[in-house]
Short mmCIF file of C-alpha atoms in Angstrom, two decimals:
data_model
loop_
_atom_site.label_atom_id
_atom_site.label_comp_id
_atom_site.label_asym_id
_atom_site.label_seq_id
_atom_site.Cartn_x
_atom_site.Cartn_y
_atom_site.Cartn_z
CA MET A 1 4.42 -3.34 -10.28
CA SER A 2 3.43 -3.20 -6.63
CA ASP A 3 5.35 -0.35 -5.00
CA ALA A 4 8.12 -0.93 -7.51
CA ARG A 5 11.10 1.40 -7.54
CA SER A 6 12.42 1.53 -11.07
CA GLY A 7 16.03 2.06 -12.01
CA ALA A 8 18.04 2.09 -15.18
CA GLY A 9 17.80 -1.67 -15.73
CA THR A 10 14.05 -2.07 -15.52
CA SER A 11 12.09 -3.33 -18.51
CA ALA A 12 8.85 -1.49 -19.26
CA PRO A 13 5.85 -3.77 -19.80
CA THR A 14 3.03 -2.88 -22.14
CA VAL A 15 -0.40 -2.51 -20.54
CA LEU A 16 -1.58 -5.62 -22.43
CA ARG A 17 1.26 -7.64 -20.88
CA MET A 18 0.23 -6.40 -17.46
CA ILE A 19 -3.37 -7.47 -18.11
CA LEU A 20 -2.34 -10.92 -19.28
CA GLY A 21 -0.02 -11.35 -16.27
CA ARG A 22 -2.99 -10.63 -13.97
CA ARG A 23 -5.12 -13.10 -15.92
CA LEU A 24 -2.48 -15.79 -15.59
CA GLN A 25 -2.42 -15.18 -11.84
CA ASP A 26 -6.24 -15.34 -11.61
CA ARG A 27 -6.27 -18.55 -13.68
CA ARG A 28 -3.69 -20.15 -11.38
CA LEU A 29 -5.52 -19.16 -8.22
CA GLY A 30 -8.83 -20.31 -9.68
CA ALA A 31 -7.29 -23.71 -10.38
CA ASP A 32 -5.86 -23.79 -6.82
CA VAL A 33 -2.32 -24.25 -8.13
CA SER A 34 0.54 -22.96 -5.95
CA LEU A 35 3.47 -20.95 -7.24
CA ASP A 36 5.73 -23.91 -6.57
CA ASP A 37 3.54 -26.34 -8.49
CA ALA A 38 3.30 -23.95 -11.43
CA ALA A 39 7.07 -23.60 -11.34
CA LYS A 40 7.53 -27.39 -11.41
CA ALA A 41 5.38 -27.62 -14.54
CA LEU A 42 7.82 -25.31 -16.34
CA ARG A 43 10.92 -26.54 -14.54
CA VAL A 44 11.67 -23.01 -13.38
CA THR A 45 11.72 -21.25 -10.03
CA SER A 46 8.62 -19.85 -8.37
CA LEU A 47 10.21 -16.42 -8.80
CA THR A 48 9.90 -16.82 -12.55
CA ILE A 49 6.17 -17.50 -12.24
CA ARG A 50 5.76 -14.50 -10.00
CA ARG A 51 7.61 -12.30 -12.50
CA LEU A 52 5.42 -13.57 -15.36
CA GLU A 53 2.31 -12.69 -13.37
CA LYS A 54 3.65 -9.22 -12.53
CA ALA A 55 4.62 -8.53 -16.19
CA GLU A 56 8.25 -8.10 -15.21
CA VAL A 57 9.38 -10.42 -18.03
CA ALA A 58 8.09 -11.24 -21.50
CA LEU A 59 5.31 -13.84 -21.77
CA LYS A 60 6.98 -16.69 -23.62
CA PRO A 61 4.28 -18.50 -25.67
CA LEU A 62 5.59 -21.96 -24.67
CA TYR A 63 5.46 -20.98 -20.99
CA VAL A 64 1.97 -19.54 -21.31
CA GLU A 65 0.68 -22.64 -23.12
CA LYS A 66 2.12 -25.04 -20.55
CA LEU A 67 0.84 -23.02 -17.60
CA LEU A 68 -2.70 -22.76 -18.96
CA GLN A 69 -2.75 -26.50 -19.64
CA THR A 70 -1.60 -27.04 -16.05
CA TYR A 71 -4.50 -24.85 -14.90
CA GLY A 72 -7.00 -26.92 -16.90
CA ALA A 73 -7.70 -24.45 -19.72
CA GLY A 74 -9.21 -25.68 -22.99
CA GLN A 75 -7.33 -25.50 -26.25
CA GLN A 76 -9.35 -22.53 -27.59
CA GLU A 77 -8.54 -20.46 -24.49
CA VAL A 78 -4.88 -21.47 -24.77
CA ASP A 79 -4.68 -20.47 -28.44
CA GLU A 80 -6.37 -17.10 -27.84
CA PHE A 81 -4.14 -16.36 -24.83
CA VAL A 82 -0.95 -17.26 -26.71
CA GLU A 83 -1.95 -14.96 -29.58
CA LEU A 84 -2.50 -12.11 -27.13
CA ALA A 85 0.84 -12.89 -25.42
CA GLU A 86 2.67 -12.59 -28.73
CA ARG A 87 1.03 -9.19 -29.28
CA ALA A 88 1.86 -8.12 -25.73
CA ASN A 89 5.52 -8.84 -26.26
CA GLU A 90 5.74 -6.44 -29.18
CA PRO A 91 7.50 -3.21 -28.13
CA GLY A 92 5.39 -0.07 -27.82
CA TRP A 93 5.91 2.82 -30.25
CA TRP A 94 7.99 4.59 -27.59
CA HIS A 95 10.60 1.82 -27.78
CA ALA A 96 12.17 3.68 -30.71
CA TYR A 97 13.17 6.45 -28.24
CA ARG A 98 14.94 4.14 -25.79
CA ASP A 99 18.30 5.78 -26.61
CA VAL A 100 17.19 9.10 -25.11
CA VAL A 101 14.60 8.04 -22.51
CA PRO A 102 15.43 6.27 -19.21
CA SER A 103 13.96 2.77 -19.06
CA TRP A 104 12.12 3.64 -15.87
CA PHE A 105 10.20 6.33 -17.73
CA THR A 106 9.12 4.11 -20.65
CA ALA A 107 6.90 2.30 -18.14
CA TYR A 108 5.17 5.65 -17.55
CA VAL A 109 4.52 6.11 -21.28
CA SER A 110 3.03 2.62 -21.42
CA LEU A 111 0.67 3.37 -18.52
CA GLU A 112 -0.22 6.75 -19.99
CA SER A 113 -1.07 5.17 -23.34
CA GLY A 114 -3.43 2.65 -21.76
CA ALA A 115 -5.13 4.74 -19.05
CA LYS A 116 -8.74 5.83 -19.11
CA THR A 117 -8.22 8.53 -16.46
CA LEU A 118 -5.14 10.56 -15.65
CA ARG A 119 -4.77 12.98 -12.78
CA THR A 120 -1.54 14.92 -12.37
CA TYR A 121 -0.06 17.32 -9.84
CA GLU A 122 2.70 19.58 -11.09
CA PRO A 123 4.50 22.01 -8.75
CA GLN A 124 7.27 23.01 -11.15
CA TYR A 125 6.35 22.76 -14.83
CA VAL A 126 3.37 22.37 -17.15
CA THR A 127 2.57 18.67 -17.49
CA GLY A 128 4.17 17.08 -20.56
CA LEU A 129 0.87 16.26 -22.26
CA LEU A 130 0.04 19.98 -22.47
CA GLN A 131 3.43 21.47 -23.31
CA THR A 132 4.00 23.44 -26.50
CA PRO A 133 7.08 22.60 -28.61
CA GLY A 134 8.93 25.73 -27.52
CA TYR A 135 8.17 25.20 -23.83
CA ALA A 136 9.07 21.52 -24.02
CA ARG A 137 12.37 22.32 -25.66
CA ALA A 138 13.24 24.89 -23.00
CA VAL A 139 12.32 22.57 -20.11
CA LEU A 140 14.17 19.59 -21.55
CA ARG A 141 17.24 21.67 -22.31
CA GLY A 142 17.26 22.72 -18.66
CA GLY A 143 16.89 19.14 -17.49
CA PHE A 144 19.48 17.70 -19.89
CA PRO A 145 22.06 20.45 -20.36
CA ASN A 146 24.67 18.12 -21.83
CA ASP A 147 22.43 16.66 -24.55
CA SER A 148 23.38 17.11 -28.18
CA GLU A 149 20.87 19.05 -30.30
CA GLU A 150 19.90 15.78 -31.97
CA ASP A 151 19.13 14.03 -28.66
CA LEU A 152 17.27 17.07 -27.40
CA GLU A 153 15.05 17.13 -30.49
CA ARG A 154 14.30 13.43 -30.06
CA ARG A 155 13.20 14.05 -26.49
CA VAL A 156 10.97 16.87 -27.69
CA ASP A 157 9.57 14.68 -30.46
CA LEU A 158 8.68 11.94 -27.98
CA ARG A 159 6.91 14.45 -25.71
CA LEU A 160 4.87 15.81 -28.61
CA ARG A 161 3.99 12.34 -29.89
CA ARG A 162 2.60 11.48 -26.48
CA GLN A 163 0.14 14.35 -26.82
CA SER A 164 -1.74 12.60 -29.66
CA LEU A 165 -3.30 10.59 -26.86
CA LEU A 166 -5.65 13.51 -26.15
CA GLU A 167 -6.81 13.71 -29.77
CA LYS A 168 -7.72 10.08 -30.44
CA ALA A 169 -11.24 8.64 -30.35
CA GLY A 170 -12.07 7.67 -26.79
CA ALA A 171 -9.35 9.93 -25.41
CA PRO A 172 -8.74 9.58 -21.66
CA THR A 173 -9.88 12.16 -19.14
CA LEU A 174 -7.02 14.40 -18.02
CA TRP A 175 -7.28 16.44 -14.82
CA VAL A 176 -4.28 18.64 -14.16
CA VAL A 177 -3.62 20.49 -10.91
CA MET A 178 -0.58 22.77 -10.97
CA GLU A 179 0.86 25.48 -8.79
CA GLU A 180 0.74 29.13 -9.76
CA ALA A 181 4.55 29.04 -9.51
CA VAL A 182 4.58 27.09 -12.77
CA LEU A 183 3.29 30.16 -14.61
CA HIS A 184 5.97 32.40 -13.11
CA ARG A 185 8.89 30.09 -13.85
CA VAL A 186 9.96 31.42 -17.24
CA ALA A 187 11.04 28.71 -19.68
CA GLY A 188 12.20 29.90 -23.10
CA GLY A 189 11.32 33.57 -22.72
CA ASN A 190 8.13 35.66 -22.75
CA GLU A 191 6.97 34.60 -26.18
CA VAL A 192 7.28 30.91 -25.32
CA MET A 193 5.44 31.45 -22.01
CA ARG A 194 2.63 33.38 -23.68
CA GLU A 195 2.21 30.63 -26.26
CA GLN A 196 2.17 28.00 -23.50
CA ILE A 197 -0.47 29.84 -21.50
CA GLU A 198 -2.61 30.20 -24.62
CA ARG A 199 -2.30 26.46 -25.06
CA LEU A 200 -3.54 25.88 -21.49
CA LEU A 201 -6.51 28.18 -22.08
CA GLU A 202 -7.30 26.34 -25.29
CA VAL A 203 -7.20 22.81 -23.87
CA SER A 204 -9.08 23.81 -20.69
CA GLU A 205 -12.14 24.24 -22.90
CA LEU A 206 -12.05 20.59 -23.96
CA GLU A 207 -14.65 18.38 -22.37
CA HIS A 208 -12.16 15.73 -21.31
CA VAL A 209 -9.43 18.08 -19.99
CA SER A 210 -9.47 20.09 -16.75
CA VAL A 211 -6.74 22.55 -15.73
CA ASP A 212 -6.75 23.82 -12.14
CA ILE A 213 -4.20 26.38 -10.95
CA VAL A 214 -3.58 26.51 -7.18
CA PRO A 215 -2.92 30.22 -6.43
CA PHE A 216 -0.18 31.49 -4.13
CA SER A 217 -2.94 32.73 -1.84
CA ALA A 218 -3.83 29.07 -0.99
CA GLY A 219 -0.75 28.97 1.21
CA ALA A 220 0.58 25.66 2.52
CA HIS A 221 -1.51 22.66 1.50
CA VAL A 222 -1.56 18.87 1.56
CA GLY A 223 -0.13 18.39 -1.92
CA ALA A 224 2.88 20.68 -1.73
CA CYS A 225 5.29 17.89 -2.55
CA ALA A 226 6.78 16.01 -5.51
CA PRO A 227 4.88 15.79 -8.78
CA PHE A 228 2.75 12.70 -9.28
CA THR A 229 0.38 11.13 -11.79
CA TYR A 230 -2.56 8.90 -11.00
CA PHE A 231 -3.68 6.32 -13.58
CA ARG A 232 -6.98 4.48 -13.75
CA PHE A 233 -7.67 1.82 -16.36
CA GLU A 234 -10.80 0.48 -18.02
CA GLU A 235 -9.65 -3.10 -17.62
CA PRO A 236 -10.73 -4.58 -14.26
CA GLU A 237 -7.50 -6.62 -14.03
CA LEU A 238 -5.40 -3.52 -13.56
CA PRO A 239 -5.26 -1.66 -10.26
CA ASP A 240 -5.04 2.11 -10.04
CA VAL A 241 -1.40 3.20 -10.16
CA VAL A 242 0.39 6.32 -8.92
CA TYR A 243 3.72 7.43 -10.38
CA SER A 244 6.08 9.89 -8.75
CA GLU A 245 9.69 10.75 -9.53
CA ILE A 246 12.93 12.09 -8.17
CA LEU A 247 15.95 13.37 -10.09
CA SER A 248 17.30 10.01 -11.28
CA ALA A 249 14.56 7.44 -10.73
CA SER A 250 10.88 6.89 -10.17
CA VAL A 251 8.41 4.98 -8.01
CA TYR A 252 5.22 3.23 -9.08
CA LEU A 253 2.65 2.55 -6.37
CA ASP A 254 -0.44 0.35 -6.55
CA GLN A 255 -1.09 -0.40 -2.89
CA ARG A 256 -4.58 0.87 -2.09
CA SER A 257 -3.49 3.00 0.86
CA ASP A 258 -0.80 4.79 -1.19
CA VAL A 259 -3.14 5.36 -4.12
CA ALA A 260 -5.90 6.61 -1.84
CA THR A 261 -3.53 9.08 -0.16
CA HIS A 262 -2.54 10.63 -3.51
CA LEU A 263 -6.10 10.64 -4.80
CA GLU A 264 -7.32 12.44 -1.69
CA ALA A 265 -4.48 14.99 -2.00
CA HIS A 266 -5.48 15.68 -5.61
CA ASN A 267 -9.12 16.11 -4.62
CA ARG A 268 -8.20 18.49 -1.77
CA MET A 269 -5.96 20.61 -4.00
CA SER A 270 -8.65 20.92 -6.66
CA LEU A 271 -10.89 22.51 -4.02
CA LEU A 272 -8.38 25.30 -3.52
CA THR A 273 -9.42 26.88 -6.81
CA SER A 274 -12.09 26.66 -9.52
CA SER A 275 -12.17 26.44 -13.31
CA ALA A 276 -13.27 30.08 -13.56
CA GLU A 277 -10.55 31.30 -11.17
CA SER A 278 -7.92 29.23 -12.97
CA ARG A 279 -8.89 30.65 -16.37
CA ALA A 280 -8.87 34.19 -14.97
CA LEU A 281 -5.36 33.62 -13.58
CA LEU A 282 -4.17 32.22 -16.90
CA GLN A 283 -5.59 35.26 -18.73
CA ARG A 284 -3.80 37.66 -16.37
CA MET A 285 -0.53 35.84 -16.80
CA ARG A 286 -0.92 35.88 -20.58
CA LYS A 287 -1.07 39.66 -20.44
CA GLU A 288 2.06 39.79 -18.30
CA TYR A 289 4.00 37.98 -21.02
CA SER A 290 2.65 40.19 -23.82
#
């Protein structure tokens, strides 16, 4: 996924497939086997081996078995790896929404589902994991004005299903930084906005959720740019990943310098406010929509 720009034809790997791809790469390097030699064992190109290791294609059990044997793995390790590969190839729950969700965004849902820590910066809208149904519907209608009501409701349903992530045992830590402008951009009318702000006040009291609002008074700052999300995983095989998007596509970054730049920006923006100031701002805005 290294600095991968995703378009409409990109397949979204599950996090397990990404982990196994990394393990295959580590096993090959540990056995001192080159890409070309691994490719010869399967009678494929070295590009195919590289794509397997980067989780860009499904892990075919026969390929996995032959590669591990080439790398000197024992039969028990081979059997266990093949079983995991078969599980990794199963589509995620979000696959059922592929008719209304761009393929480049399903990769995001996969990362989101497997992350231990998420940090987001939102200059325009409340982050999807914290949106109320009414707010989500209004935002999605604005973004997809030509959708049928049925497609719109499926998009809303997907967004709400993603939110169960925050309620499960061992839920990830979510740290949201958003601009004050988000609270002034009316989506769905005053009642919807009031309900959304109440939701933000409610979740900001959760131990694993932080909501920071950068006030207008902060002026120009380092993060005044496109929205982005930073993912950190519990599994050591996976690097930290940053996702950012434009109107019709997205970019996934895992180069250390890129990730560090976004992480530093998030840290700096969080210093422009405090939890108490953010809650006070939310309470004032709630009154404005009453």
